[in-house]
XYZ file of C-alpha atoms in Angstrom:
196
model
C 0.019 -0.096 -0.232
C 2.829 2.455 0.527
C 4.284 1.819 -2.684
C 1.201 2.416 -4.507
C 0.401 5.611 -2.432
C 4.193 6.485 -3.212
C 3.201 6.274 -7.291
C -0.146 7.988 -6.992
C 2.465 10.774 -5.353
C 4.645 10.837 -7.908
C 2.034 11.104 -10.719
C 0.404 14.269 -8.762
C 3.319 16.153 -8.733
C 4.616 15.413 -12.317
C 6.697 18.236 -14.129
C 4.793 20.924 -15.713
C 4.923 22.195 -19.377
C 6.298 25.631 -19.579
C 5.936 28.710 -22.196
C 8.962 28.872 -24.222
C 10.992 31.922 -22.968
C 12.266 34.813 -24.872
C 15.688 33.563 -25.235
C 14.237 30.147 -26.314
C 12.544 32.195 -28.807
C 15.670 34.486 -30.135
C 17.490 31.029 -30.070
C 15.274 29.484 -32.571
C 15.037 32.311 -34.615
C 19.004 32.323 -35.104
C 19.142 28.714 -35.365
C 16.159 28.240 -37.682
C 15.519 31.686 -39.844
C 14.198 30.124 -42.334
C 10.760 29.087 -40.614
C 10.192 33.206 -39.692
C 11.199 34.180 -43.211
C 8.381 31.472 -44.629
C 5.998 33.220 -41.884
C 6.842 36.519 -43.439
C 6.569 35.417 -46.758
C 3.049 34.440 -46.740
C 1.905 36.803 -44.469
C 3.005 39.484 -47.216
C 1.845 37.217 -49.933
C -1.530 37.331 -48.150
C -1.938 40.926 -47.742
C -0.798 41.608 -51.283
C -3.399 39.386 -52.938
C -5.741 41.013 -50.805
C -4.760 44.280 -51.870
C -5.082 43.502 -55.335
C -8.203 42.193 -55.048
C -9.799 45.299 -53.479
C -8.268 47.389 -56.307
C -10.058 45.353 -58.582
C -13.236 45.779 -56.878
C -13.148 49.325 -56.859
C -12.392 49.285 -60.330
C -15.520 47.387 -61.164
C -17.626 49.267 -58.990
C -16.517 53.020 -59.363
C -19.317 54.887 -60.400
C -17.447 58.107 -60.458
C -16.286 57.367 -63.965
C -17.669 60.028 -66.722
C -19.553 58.265 -69.672
C -17.511 57.392 -72.690
C -18.327 58.931 -75.939
C -17.467 59.595 -79.644
C -19.004 61.532 -82.463
C -19.126 61.610 -86.257
C -19.503 64.349 -88.491
C -22.239 63.194 -90.870
C -23.345 66.034 -92.981
C -22.437 69.924 -93.639
C -24.647 72.616 -94.974
C -24.138 76.419 -95.625
C -20.730 76.302 -95.571
C -19.938 74.347 -98.970
C -20.489 76.885 -101.855
C -19.065 79.448 -99.994
C -15.766 77.768 -99.103
C -15.357 76.722 -103.004
C -15.254 80.218 -103.896
C -11.461 81.564 -103.291
C -12.789 85.125 -102.610
C -15.764 85.183 -100.729
C -17.474 88.390 -99.878
C -18.826 89.072 -96.366
C -22.258 87.824 -95.445
C -22.554 85.715 -98.596
C -22.785 82.441 -96.399
C -26.437 81.157 -95.100
C -26.451 79.729 -91.662
C -24.437 76.826 -91.374
C -25.453 73.377 -90.359
C -23.822 70.343 -88.703
C -25.520 66.866 -88.980
C -23.807 64.797 -86.118
C -24.381 61.433 -84.599
C -22.785 61.462 -81.044
C -22.698 57.667 -79.622
C -22.753 57.609 -75.572
C -21.416 53.927 -74.151
C -21.923 53.214 -70.351
C -19.668 50.520 -69.388
C -20.547 50.625 -65.842
C -22.518 48.072 -63.840
C -25.597 50.208 -62.646
C -27.660 52.497 -65.118
C -27.149 55.873 -65.835
C -29.307 59.277 -66.211
C -28.618 62.217 -67.907
C -30.625 65.276 -68.124
C -30.094 65.923 -71.773
C -27.107 68.418 -72.497
C -26.015 70.567 -74.856
C -23.201 70.293 -78.502
C -21.296 73.560 -79.637
C -20.029 73.346 -83.238
C -16.369 75.881 -83.570
C -13.736 77.000 -86.020
C -10.922 78.400 -84.694
C -12.828 79.265 -81.405
C -15.152 81.004 -83.287
C -18.464 79.438 -82.417
C -20.500 78.428 -85.677
C -23.647 76.568 -84.436
C -25.464 74.609 -81.505
C -27.625 71.519 -80.743
C -29.095 69.744 -78.127
C -29.188 66.048 -76.433
C -32.682 64.745 -75.280
C -32.633 63.402 -71.343
C -31.727 59.790 -71.618
C -31.525 56.557 -69.459
C -28.892 54.197 -70.377
C -28.711 50.625 -69.025
C -25.804 48.785 -67.639
C -22.943 47.830 -70.396
C -25.386 49.459 -73.047
C -24.651 51.893 -75.826
C -26.825 54.804 -77.504
C -26.539 57.057 -80.380
C -27.924 60.164 -80.849
C -29.074 62.284 -83.654
C -27.790 66.188 -83.546
C -28.650 69.020 -85.802
C -26.454 71.779 -84.640
C -27.549 74.864 -86.578
C -26.757 78.807 -86.411
C -28.766 81.615 -85.766
C -26.569 84.090 -87.618
C -27.108 85.318 -91.378
C -23.743 84.604 -92.097
C -19.927 84.402 -90.937
C -16.840 86.707 -90.724
C -14.925 87.120 -93.645
C -11.720 86.193 -92.469
C -12.952 83.117 -90.779
C -14.007 81.888 -93.969
C -10.854 82.486 -95.914
C -8.800 80.676 -93.328
C -11.386 77.845 -93.746
C -10.954 77.573 -97.216
C -7.254 77.991 -97.070
C -6.742 75.165 -94.324
C -9.182 72.785 -96.459
C -6.899 73.428 -99.314
C -3.749 72.380 -96.917
C -6.030 69.179 -95.753
C -5.965 70.817 -91.776
C -9.331 71.918 -91.636
C -10.784 70.300 -88.329
C -13.860 71.661 -86.365
C -13.785 72.039 -82.455
C -17.286 70.099 -81.258
C -17.905 70.343 -77.496
C -20.627 68.439 -75.550
C -21.969 69.136 -72.054
C -24.025 66.474 -70.457
C -26.338 67.250 -67.293
C -27.100 65.123 -64.358
C -25.618 65.131 -60.736
C -22.273 66.251 -62.014
C -22.401 67.981 -65.001
C -19.652 66.245 -67.856
C -17.949 68.093 -70.606
C -16.536 66.274 -73.850
C -14.494 67.510 -76.494
C -13.345 66.627 -80.003
C -11.466 67.740 -82.971
C -12.915 66.526 -86.222
C -11.562 66.823 -89.529
C -13.345 68.907 -91.880
C-alpha cells in the first residue's frame, strides 16, 4: 500500500510544461531563420493578394467614372458653296448646319441617367452652331447613338474666318471643334477635333 501511495504522489506532482522563454525564441530565430522567413513571406503574400483584389473590386464598382462618348460628322450645309469660292464676300454664307451622330457608352454595372445636354460646333475658337441632346437613361453595359442637328442663328460668318476655312481646307488641315456638355448630378464635358 505504501508503494502505491508513493506512485500516486509521483503522478500528481509531475513536471509542468512551461511556455518557451524569450531566450528560446531568440535562439530559434538565430538557428532556424527559414521558419520566420517563410512566415513573413506568406504574411506579405496574403496581404498583397487582398490589396490587389480590393483594387480590382474598386475599379469594377467605380461609379464616378465619366460616360465614354464619341462623335461623327455626318453632313454639313451652308458652307460648301462659300468655301469653294476663293474670294468670298462678307455675309455670303447662309446659316451653317451640321449633322452629328453622338455615341454614348456606359461601361458601368449601374444604369446612368443624364438630364439632356448641349453641343457646340466651333472653328478656330469661333462658335458656328449649337444643338441639344434630350434626356436619356442608359442601361448597364449599354450604348446609345443620338442624332444631333446643330444650327446657327447668324445669317453669315466673318469674311476672315471663311478665308481661313478655305485656306486650311485646301491644305487638308481644316478641323471643327465640337464640345458637348451632359447634365446630371455632375455636369460632364467632352470635346473632339473633327476633320472638316
